[in-house]
GROMACS .gro file of N, CA and C in nm:
model
  411
    1MET      N    1  -0.997   3.764  -4.836
    1MET     CA    2  -1.049   3.631  -4.814
    1MET      C    3  -0.944   3.536  -4.761
    2LEU      N    4  -0.817   3.570  -4.779
    2LEU     CA    5  -0.713   3.481  -4.728
    2LEU      C    6  -0.714   3.472  -4.576
    3TRP      N    7  -0.748   3.584  -4.508
    3TRP     CA    8  -0.759   3.581  -4.362
    3TRP      C    9  -0.872   3.490  -4.319
    4ILE      N   10  -0.982   3.494  -4.390
    4ILE     CA   11  -1.097   3.410  -4.358
    4ILE      C   12  -1.060   3.263  -4.379
    5LYS      N   13  -0.990   3.235  -4.488
    5LYS     CA   14  -0.946   3.098  -4.515
    5LYS      C   15  -0.850   3.050  -4.406
    6ALA      N   16  -0.759   3.138  -4.363
    6ALA     CA   17  -0.663   3.101  -4.258
    6ALA      C   18  -0.736   3.067  -4.128
    7PHE      N   19  -0.832   3.149  -4.090
    7PHE     CA   20  -0.907   3.121  -3.967
    7PHE      C   21  -0.994   2.996  -3.981
    8HIS      N   22  -1.047   2.973  -4.099
    8HIS     CA   23  -1.123   2.850  -4.123
    8HIS      C   24  -1.034   2.728  -4.098
    9ILE      N   25  -0.913   2.732  -4.148
    9ILE     CA   26  -0.819   2.621  -4.131
    9ILE      C   27  -0.778   2.607  -3.985
   10VAL      N   28  -0.750   2.717  -3.917
   10VAL     CA   29  -0.711   2.712  -3.776
   10VAL      C   30  -0.820   2.647  -3.692
   11PHE      N   31  -0.943   2.689  -3.711
   11PHE     CA   32  -1.051   2.633  -3.630
   11PHE      C   33  -1.086   2.490  -3.671
   12MET      N   34  -1.064   2.456  -3.798
   12MET     CA   35  -1.084   2.319  -3.843
   12MET      C   36  -0.982   2.227  -3.774
   13VAL      N   37  -0.859   2.273  -3.765
   13VAL     CA   38  -0.754   2.195  -3.697
   13VAL      C   39  -0.789   2.179  -3.549
   14THR      N   40  -0.837   2.286  -3.488
   14THR     CA   41  -0.879   2.281  -3.347
   14THR      C   42  -0.990   2.179  -3.327
   15TRP      N   43  -1.089   2.184  -3.414
   15TRP     CA   44  -1.203   2.093  -3.405
   15TRP      C   45  -1.157   1.948  -3.422
   16PHE      N   46  -1.073   1.924  -3.523
   16PHE     CA   47  -1.026   1.788  -3.546
   16PHE      C   48  -0.937   1.738  -3.432
   17ALA      N   49  -0.860   1.826  -3.372
   17ALA     CA   50  -0.779   1.784  -3.256
   17ALA      C   51  -0.870   1.725  -3.149
   18GLY      N   52  -0.981   1.793  -3.123
   18GLY     CA   53  -1.077   1.742  -3.025
   18GLY      C   54  -1.144   1.615  -3.072
   19LEU      N   55  -1.179   1.608  -3.200
   19LEU     CA   56  -1.244   1.487  -3.254
   19LEU      C   57  -1.152   1.366  -3.250
   20PHE      N   58  -1.022   1.390  -3.257
   20PHE     CA   59  -0.926   1.280  -3.244
   20PHE      C   60  -0.905   1.241  -3.099
   21TYR      N   61  -0.903   1.341  -3.010
   21TYR     CA   62  -0.867   1.314  -2.871
   21TYR      C   63  -0.984   1.266  -2.785
   22LEU      N   64  -1.104   1.320  -2.805
   22LEU     CA   65  -1.216   1.282  -2.719
   22LEU      C   66  -1.246   1.132  -2.724
   23PRO      N   67  -1.255   1.071  -2.842
   23PRO     CA   68  -1.276   0.926  -2.843
   23PRO      C   69  -1.161   0.848  -2.779
   24ARG      N   70  -1.041   0.903  -2.785
   24ARG     CA   71  -0.928   0.838  -2.717
   24ARG      C   72  -0.949   0.846  -2.567
   25LEU      N   73  -0.998   0.958  -2.518
   25LEU     CA   74  -1.032   0.967  -2.376
   25LEU      C   75  -1.141   0.866  -2.341
   26PHE      N   76  -1.236   0.847  -2.432
   26PHE     CA   77  -1.340   0.747  -2.409
   26PHE      C   78  -1.281   0.607  -2.395
   27VAL      N   79  -1.177   0.577  -2.473
   27VAL     CA   80  -1.109   0.447  -2.462
   27VAL      C   81  -1.058   0.429  -2.320
   28TYR      N   82  -0.985   0.528  -2.271
   28TYR     CA   83  -0.926   0.519  -2.137
   28TYR      C   84  -1.034   0.521  -2.029
   29HIS      N   85  -1.139   0.600  -2.052
   29HIS     CA   86  -1.248   0.607  -1.955
   29HIS      C   87  -1.317   0.471  -1.945
   30ALA      N   88  -1.337   0.404  -2.058
   30ALA     CA   89  -1.401   0.272  -2.057
   30ALA      C   90  -1.315   0.169  -1.985
   31LEU      N   91  -1.184   0.191  -1.985
   31LEU     CA   92  -1.091   0.099  -1.916
   31LEU      C   93  -1.076   0.131  -1.767
   32ALA      N   94  -1.113   0.253  -1.726
   32ALA     CA   95  -1.092   0.296  -1.587
   32ALA      C   96  -1.173   0.210  -1.491
   33GLU      N   97  -1.108   0.172  -1.383
   33GLU     CA   98  -1.174   0.084  -1.286
   33GLU      C   99  -1.203   0.150  -1.153
   34ASP      N  100  -1.142   0.266  -1.127
   34ASP     CA  101  -1.164   0.331  -0.997
   34ASP      C  102  -1.242   0.461  -1.017
   35ALA      N  103  -1.315   0.500  -0.916
   35ALA     CA  104  -1.404   0.617  -0.922
   35ALA      C  105  -1.327   0.746  -0.946
   36VAL      N  106  -1.209   0.759  -0.886
   36VAL     CA  107  -1.131   0.882  -0.902
   36VAL      C  108  -1.093   0.901  -1.049
   37SER      N  109  -1.048   0.795  -1.113
   37SER     CA  110  -1.012   0.804  -1.255
   37SER      C  111  -1.132   0.836  -1.341
   38ARG      N  112  -1.243   0.770  -1.315
   38ARG     CA  113  -1.365   0.795  -1.394
   38ARG      C  114  -1.410   0.940  -1.380
   39GLU      N  115  -1.403   0.995  -1.262
   39GLU     CA  116  -1.443   1.135  -1.241
   39GLU      C  117  -1.346   1.229  -1.312
   40ARG      N  118  -1.218   1.196  -1.311
   40ARG     CA  119  -1.118   1.279  -1.379
   40ARG      C  120  -1.146   1.279  -1.529
   41PHE      N  121  -1.177   1.163  -1.585
   41PHE     CA  122  -1.209   1.156  -1.729
   41PHE      C  123  -1.334   1.238  -1.761
   42LYS      N  124  -1.432   1.235  -1.674
   42LYS     CA  125  -1.554   1.314  -1.697
   42LYS      C  126  -1.521   1.462  -1.710
   43VAL      N  127  -1.434   1.511  -1.624
   43VAL     CA  128  -1.394   1.653  -1.628
   43VAL      C  129  -1.317   1.683  -1.756
   44MET      N  130  -1.221   1.597  -1.789
   44MET     CA  131  -1.141   1.618  -1.910
   44MET      C  132  -1.228   1.616  -2.034
   45GLU      N  133  -1.318   1.520  -2.041
   45GLU     CA  134  -1.406   1.508  -2.158
   45GLU      C  135  -1.497   1.629  -2.173
   46ARG      N  136  -1.555   1.673  -2.062
   46ARG     CA  137  -1.644   1.789  -2.065
   46ARG      C  138  -1.571   1.914  -2.110
   47LYS      N  139  -1.452   1.938  -2.054
   47LYS     CA  140  -1.376   2.058  -2.090
   47LYS      C  141  -1.332   2.054  -2.237
   48LEU      N  142  -1.293   1.937  -2.284
   48LEU     CA  143  -1.253   1.924  -2.424
   48LEU      C  144  -1.371   1.949  -2.517
   49TYR      N  145  -1.485   1.888  -2.485
   49TYR     CA  146  -1.602   1.899  -2.573
   49TYR      C  147  -1.655   2.042  -2.577
   50TYR      N  148  -1.678   2.099  -2.460
   50TYR     CA  149  -1.741   2.232  -2.455
   50TYR      C  150  -1.642   2.348  -2.467
   51GLY      N  151  -1.518   2.326  -2.428
   51GLY     CA  152  -1.420   2.435  -2.430
   51GLY      C  153  -1.337   2.444  -2.556
   52ILE      N  154  -1.323   2.332  -2.628
   52ILE     CA  155  -1.239   2.331  -2.748
   52ILE      C  156  -1.316   2.284  -2.871
   53MET      N  157  -1.380   2.168  -2.860
   53MET     CA  158  -1.446   2.111  -2.978
   53MET      C  159  -1.565   2.195  -3.026
   54ALA      N  160  -1.654   2.229  -2.936
   54ALA     CA  161  -1.774   2.303  -2.977
   54ALA      C  162  -1.739   2.440  -3.036
   55PRO      N  163  -1.654   2.520  -2.970
   55PRO     CA  164  -1.616   2.646  -3.034
   55PRO      C  165  -1.543   2.624  -3.167
   56GLY      N  166  -1.457   2.522  -3.173
   56GLY     CA  167  -1.388   2.493  -3.299
   56GLY      C  168  -1.484   2.457  -3.410
   57ALA      N  169  -1.585   2.377  -3.376
   57ALA     CA  170  -1.685   2.337  -3.476
   57ALA      C  171  -1.764   2.458  -3.525
   58VAL      N  172  -1.812   2.537  -3.432
   58VAL     CA  173  -1.894   2.654  -3.469
   58VAL      C  174  -1.813   2.751  -3.555
   59LEU      N  175  -1.691   2.780  -3.514
   59LEU     CA  176  -1.610   2.877  -3.588
   59LEU      C  177  -1.563   2.820  -3.723
   60THR      N  178  -1.542   2.691  -3.730
   60THR     CA  179  -1.511   2.629  -3.859
   60THR      C  180  -1.626   2.649  -3.956
   61VAL      N  181  -1.747   2.622  -3.909
   61VAL     CA  182  -1.865   2.638  -3.994
   61VAL      C  183  -1.887   2.785  -4.030
   62VAL      N  184  -1.869   2.875  -3.934
   62VAL     CA  185  -1.888   3.018  -3.960
   62VAL      C  186  -1.791   3.067  -4.067
   63PHE      N  187  -1.662   3.037  -4.050
   63PHE     CA  188  -1.564   3.084  -4.148
   63PHE      C  189  -1.578   3.010  -4.280
   64GLY      N  190  -1.619   2.883  -4.275
   64GLY     CA  191  -1.645   2.810  -4.399
   64GLY      C  192  -1.762   2.870  -4.476
   65ALA      N  193  -1.869   2.907  -4.405
   65ALA     CA  194  -1.983   2.971  -4.471
   65ALA      C  195  -1.943   3.106  -4.529
   66TRP      N  196  -1.860   3.178  -4.457
   66TRP     CA  197  -1.812   3.308  -4.505
   66TRP      C  198  -1.735   3.290  -4.636
   67LEU      N  199  -1.648   3.187  -4.638
   67LEU     CA  200  -1.575   3.157  -4.762
   67LEU      C  201  -1.672   3.120  -4.874
   68TRP      N  202  -1.769   3.040  -4.841
   68TRP     CA  203  -1.868   2.995  -4.938
   68TRP      C  204  -1.941   3.115  -4.998
   69LEU      N  205  -1.981   3.209  -4.913
   69LEU     CA  206  -2.048   3.329  -4.961
   69LEU      C  207  -1.955   3.417  -5.044
   70GLY      N  208  -1.828   3.422  -5.005
   70GLY     CA  209  -1.731   3.504  -5.075
   70GLY      C  210  -1.691   3.449  -5.211
   71TYR      N  211  -1.676   3.318  -5.220
   71TYR     CA  212  -1.633   3.257  -5.346
   71TYR      C  213  -1.750   3.204  -5.428
   72GLY      N  214  -1.864   3.186  -5.364
   72GLY     CA  215  -1.981   3.134  -5.435
   72GLY      C  216  -1.985   2.982  -5.430
   73ILE      N  217  -2.100   2.931  -5.472
   73ILE     CA  218  -2.121   2.787  -5.475
   73ILE      C  219  -2.078   2.738  -5.612
   74SER      N  220  -1.974   2.656  -5.614
   74SER     CA  221  -1.926   2.607  -5.744
   74SER      C  222  -1.857   2.473  -5.728
   75GLY      N  223  -1.886   2.386  -5.818
   75GLY     CA  224  -1.814   2.259  -5.825
   75GLY      C  225  -1.874   2.149  -5.740
   76GLY      N  226  -1.871   2.031  -5.796
   76GLY     CA  227  -1.919   1.913  -5.724
   76GLY      C  228  -1.836   1.882  -5.601
   77TRP      N  229  -1.707   1.918  -5.605
   77TRP     CA  230  -1.620   1.892  -5.490
   77TRP      C  231  -1.673   1.963  -5.366
   78LEU      N  232  -1.726   2.086  -5.384
   78LEU     CA  233  -1.777   2.161  -5.269
   78LEU      C  234  -1.902   2.096  -5.212
   79HIS      N  235  -1.988   2.050  -5.299
   79HIS     CA  236  -2.107   1.981  -5.251
   79HIS      C  237  -2.069   1.854  -5.173
   80ALA      N  238  -1.971   1.781  -5.224
   80ALA     CA  239  -1.925   1.660  -5.154
   80ALA      C  240  -1.863   1.697  -5.019
   81LYS      N  241  -1.787   1.806  -5.017
   81LYS     CA  242  -1.726   1.849  -4.892
   81LYS      C  243  -1.832   1.891  -4.790
   82LEU      N  244  -1.936   1.958  -4.836
   82LEU     CA  245  -2.044   1.998  -4.746
   82LEU      C  246  -2.117   1.876  -4.689
   83VAL      N  247  -2.129   1.771  -4.767
   83VAL     CA  248  -2.186   1.646  -4.715
   83VAL      C  249  -2.096   1.591  -4.604
   84LEU      N  250  -1.965   1.594  -4.627
   84LEU     CA  251  -1.871   1.547  -4.525
   84LEU      C  252  -1.880   1.632  -4.398
   85VAL      N  253  -1.896   1.762  -4.413
   85VAL     CA  254  -1.912   1.850  -4.297
   85VAL      C  255  -2.038   1.813  -4.220
   86ALA      N  256  -2.146   1.785  -4.291
   86ALA     CA  257  -2.270   1.744  -4.224
   86ALA      C  258  -2.250   1.612  -4.148
   87VAL      N  259  -2.179   1.519  -4.210
   87VAL     CA  260  -2.150   1.391  -4.143
   87VAL      C  261  -2.064   1.416  -4.019
   88LEU      N  262  -1.967   1.504  -4.033
   88LEU     CA  263  -1.878   1.536  -3.920
   88LEU      C  264  -1.955   1.602  -3.806
   89ILE      N  265  -2.048   1.688  -3.838
   89ILE     CA  266  -2.132   1.749  -3.735
   89ILE      C  267  -2.212   1.640  -3.663
   90GLY      N  268  -2.264   1.545  -3.739
   90GLY     CA  269  -2.335   1.432  -3.679
   90GLY      C  270  -2.245   1.352  -3.586
   91TYR      N  271  -2.122   1.327  -3.629
   91TYR     CA  272  -2.025   1.255  -3.546
   91TYR      C  273  -1.996   1.335  -3.418
   92HIS      N  274  -1.980   1.465  -3.433
   92HIS     CA  275  -1.955   1.553  -3.319
   92HIS      C  276  -2.070   1.542  -3.218
   93LEU      N  277  -2.193   1.548  -3.268
   93LEU     CA  278  -2.309   1.538  -3.179
   93LEU      C  279  -2.318   1.400  -3.115
   94TRP      N  280  -2.281   1.297  -3.189
   94TRP     CA  281  -2.278   1.161  -3.134
   94TRP      C  282  -2.176   1.156  -3.020
   95CYS      N  283  -2.061   1.220  -3.038
   95CYS     CA  284  -1.962   1.228  -2.930
   95CYS      C  285  -2.024   1.293  -2.806
   96GLY      N  286  -2.107   1.396  -2.828
   96GLY     CA  287  -2.174   1.462  -2.717
   96GLY      C  288  -2.269   1.367  -2.645
   97GLU      N  289  -2.339   1.282  -2.720
   97GLU     CA  290  -2.428   1.183  -2.657
   97GLU      C  291  -2.347   1.081  -2.576
   98LEU      N  292  -2.234   1.038  -2.631
   98LEU     CA  293  -2.149   0.944  -2.558
   98LEU      C  294  -2.092   1.008  -2.432
   99LEU      N  295  -2.055   1.136  -2.443
   99LEU     CA  296  -2.007   1.212  -2.328
   99LEU      C  297  -2.114   1.214  -2.219
  100ASN      N  298  -2.237   1.236  -2.259
  100ASN     CA  299  -2.348   1.240  -2.164
  100ASN      C  300  -2.369   1.102  -2.100
  101ASP      N  301  -2.354   0.996  -2.179
  101ASP     CA  302  -2.364   0.861  -2.124
  101ASP      C  303  -2.257   0.836  -2.017
  102PHE      N  304  -2.135   0.876  -2.046
  102PHE     CA  305  -2.028   0.861  -1.946
  102PHE      C  306  -2.059   0.946  -1.822
  103LYS      N  307  -2.106   1.068  -1.845
  103LYS     CA  308  -2.137   1.159  -1.734
  103LYS      C  309  -2.235   1.095  -1.637
  104HIS      N  310  -2.334   1.022  -1.690
  104HIS     CA  311  -2.437   0.960  -1.607
  104HIS      C  312  -2.411   0.811  -1.581
  105ASP      N  313  -2.286   0.770  -1.605
  105ASP     CA  314  -2.244   0.630  -1.582
  105ASP      C  315  -2.332   0.530  -1.656
  106ARG      N  316  -2.364   0.562  -1.782
  106ARG     CA  317  -2.448   0.475  -1.865
  106ARG      C  318  -2.373   0.420  -1.985
  107ASN      N  319  -2.241   0.426  -1.985
  107ASN     CA  320  -2.166   0.378  -2.100
  107ASN      C  321  -2.192   0.229  -2.122
  108VAL      N  322  -2.219   0.192  -2.246
  108VAL     CA  323  -2.245   0.051  -2.279
  108VAL      C  324  -2.141  -0.007  -2.374
  109HIS      N  325  -2.042   0.075  -2.413
  109HIS     CA  326  -1.941   0.029  -2.509
  109HIS      C  327  -1.809   0.001  -2.438
  110GLY      N  328  -1.735  -0.094  -2.493
  110GLY     CA  329  -1.604  -0.127  -2.440
  110GLY      C  330  -1.495  -0.045  -2.508
  111HIS      N  331  -1.374  -0.059  -2.456
  111HIS     CA  332  -1.262   0.020  -2.509
  111HIS      C  333  -1.232  -0.013  -2.655
  112VAL      N  334  -1.254  -0.137  -2.697
  112VAL     CA  335  -1.227  -0.173  -2.837
  112VAL      C  336  -1.322  -0.100  -2.930
  113TRP      N  337  -1.449  -0.090  -2.892
  113TRP     CA  338  -1.545  -0.017  -2.973
  113TRP      C  339  -1.501   0.127  -2.990
  114TYR      N  340  -1.454   0.190  -2.882
  114TYR     CA  341  -1.410   0.329  -2.890
  114TYR      C  342  -1.283   0.343  -2.974
  115ARG      N  343  -1.199   0.242  -2.974
  115ARG     CA  344  -1.080   0.247  -3.060
  115ARG      C  345  -1.119   0.254  -3.207
  116TRP      N  346  -1.219   0.178  -3.247
  116TRP     CA  347  -1.269   0.183  -3.385
  116TRP      C  348  -1.343   0.314  -3.411
  117PHE      N  349  -1.423   0.356  -3.316
  117PHE     CA  350  -1.497   0.481  -3.326
  117PHE      C  351  -1.401   0.598  -3.348
  118ASN      N  352  -1.284   0.591  -3.288
  118ASN     CA  353  -1.182   0.695  -3.294
  118ASN      C  354  -1.124   0.712  -3.434
  119GLU      N  355  -1.136   0.611  -3.519
  119GLU     CA  356  -1.074   0.617  -3.652
  119GLU      C  357  -1.159   0.692  -3.754
  120PHE      N  358  -1.287   0.706  -3.731
  120PHE     CA  359  -1.376   0.765  -3.830
  120PHE      C  360  -1.337   0.906  -3.874
  121PRO      N  361  -1.305   0.998  -3.780
  121PRO     CA  362  -1.272   1.134  -3.826
  121PRO      C  363  -1.147   1.140  -3.914
  122VAL      N  364  -1.060   1.041  -3.903
  122VAL     CA  365  -0.941   1.038  -3.990
  122VAL      C  366  -0.985   1.023  -4.136
  123LEU      N  367  -1.081   0.936  -4.159
  123LEU     CA  368  -1.130   0.915  -4.295
  123LEU      C  369  -1.196   1.042  -4.351
  124ILE      N  370  -1.273   1.109  -4.266
  124ILE     CA  371  -1.338   1.233  -4.308
  124ILE      C  372  -1.234   1.340  -4.339
  125LEU      N  373  -1.131   1.351  -4.255
  125LEU     CA  374  -1.026   1.450  -4.277
  125LEU      C  375  -0.955   1.426  -4.409
  126ILE      N  376  -0.917   1.302  -4.435
  126ILE     CA  377  -0.848   1.270  -4.560
  126ILE      C  378  -0.934   1.310  -4.680
  127ALA      N  379  -1.060   1.268  -4.677
  127ALA     CA  380  -1.150   1.298  -4.788
  127ALA      C  381  -1.171   1.449  -4.805
  128ALA      N  382  -1.191   1.522  -4.695
  128ALA     CA  383  -1.217   1.666  -4.703
  128ALA      C  384  -1.096   1.741  -4.757
  129VAL      N  385  -0.978   1.704  -4.712
  129VAL     CA  386  -0.857   1.772  -4.760
  129VAL      C  387  -0.836   1.744  -4.909
  130ILE      N  388  -0.857   1.620  -4.950
  130ILE     CA  389  -0.842   1.588  -5.093
  130ILE      C  390  -0.943   1.668  -5.175
  131LEU      N  391  -1.066   1.674  -5.128
  131LEU     CA  392  -1.167   1.750  -5.201
  131LEU      C  393  -1.130   1.898  -5.211
  132ALA      N  394  -1.084   1.956  -5.101
  132ALA     CA  395  -1.054   2.100  -5.098
  132ALA      C  396  -0.928   2.135  -5.177
  133VAL      N  397  -0.830   2.047  -5.180
  133VAL     CA  398  -0.704   2.077  -5.246
  133VAL      C  399  -0.704   2.033  -5.392
  134VAL      N  400  -0.745   1.910  -5.416
  134VAL     CA  401  -0.740   1.854  -5.551
  134VAL      C  402  -0.860   1.899  -5.635
  135LYS      N  403  -0.975   1.918  -5.571
  135LYS     CA  404  -1.100   1.954  -5.640
  135LYS      C  405  -1.123   1.861  -5.759
  136PRO      N  406  -1.140   1.731  -5.730
  136PRO     CA  407  -1.145   1.631  -5.838
  136PRO      C  408  -1.266   1.642  -5.931
  137PHE      N  409  -1.369   1.712  -5.892
  137PHE     CA  410  -1.487   1.727  -5.979
  137PHE      C  411  -1.563   1.853  -5.944
   0.00000   0.00000   0.00000
């Protein structure tokens, strides 16, 4: 099970790297004033979302479920962590909707909004790590 746990952590880190970086790209994309820059951001965002974030998310969930099946369902901390994972999946999908808005030049948010939006996964990461390591309940 240690190999499964290691891969779960690796793909979780991969997923979070994308969740931290994609909204930052949105900040710069919202600030871009020329067509060449906007098109470049569209390519970067698409490759990050579909090439790194989506596989990272899927494999994080797969290896997490494998761990869950191997160790069993136990403790309130795990239930709380699963709620956070569900929230994170929702955030991931929201990022996909924002990506689609940028793709079709329909962005309605400014760079400041994306700066705040970018902070949310940090809170989820802190809470999830505390739950998994400390197991407070």
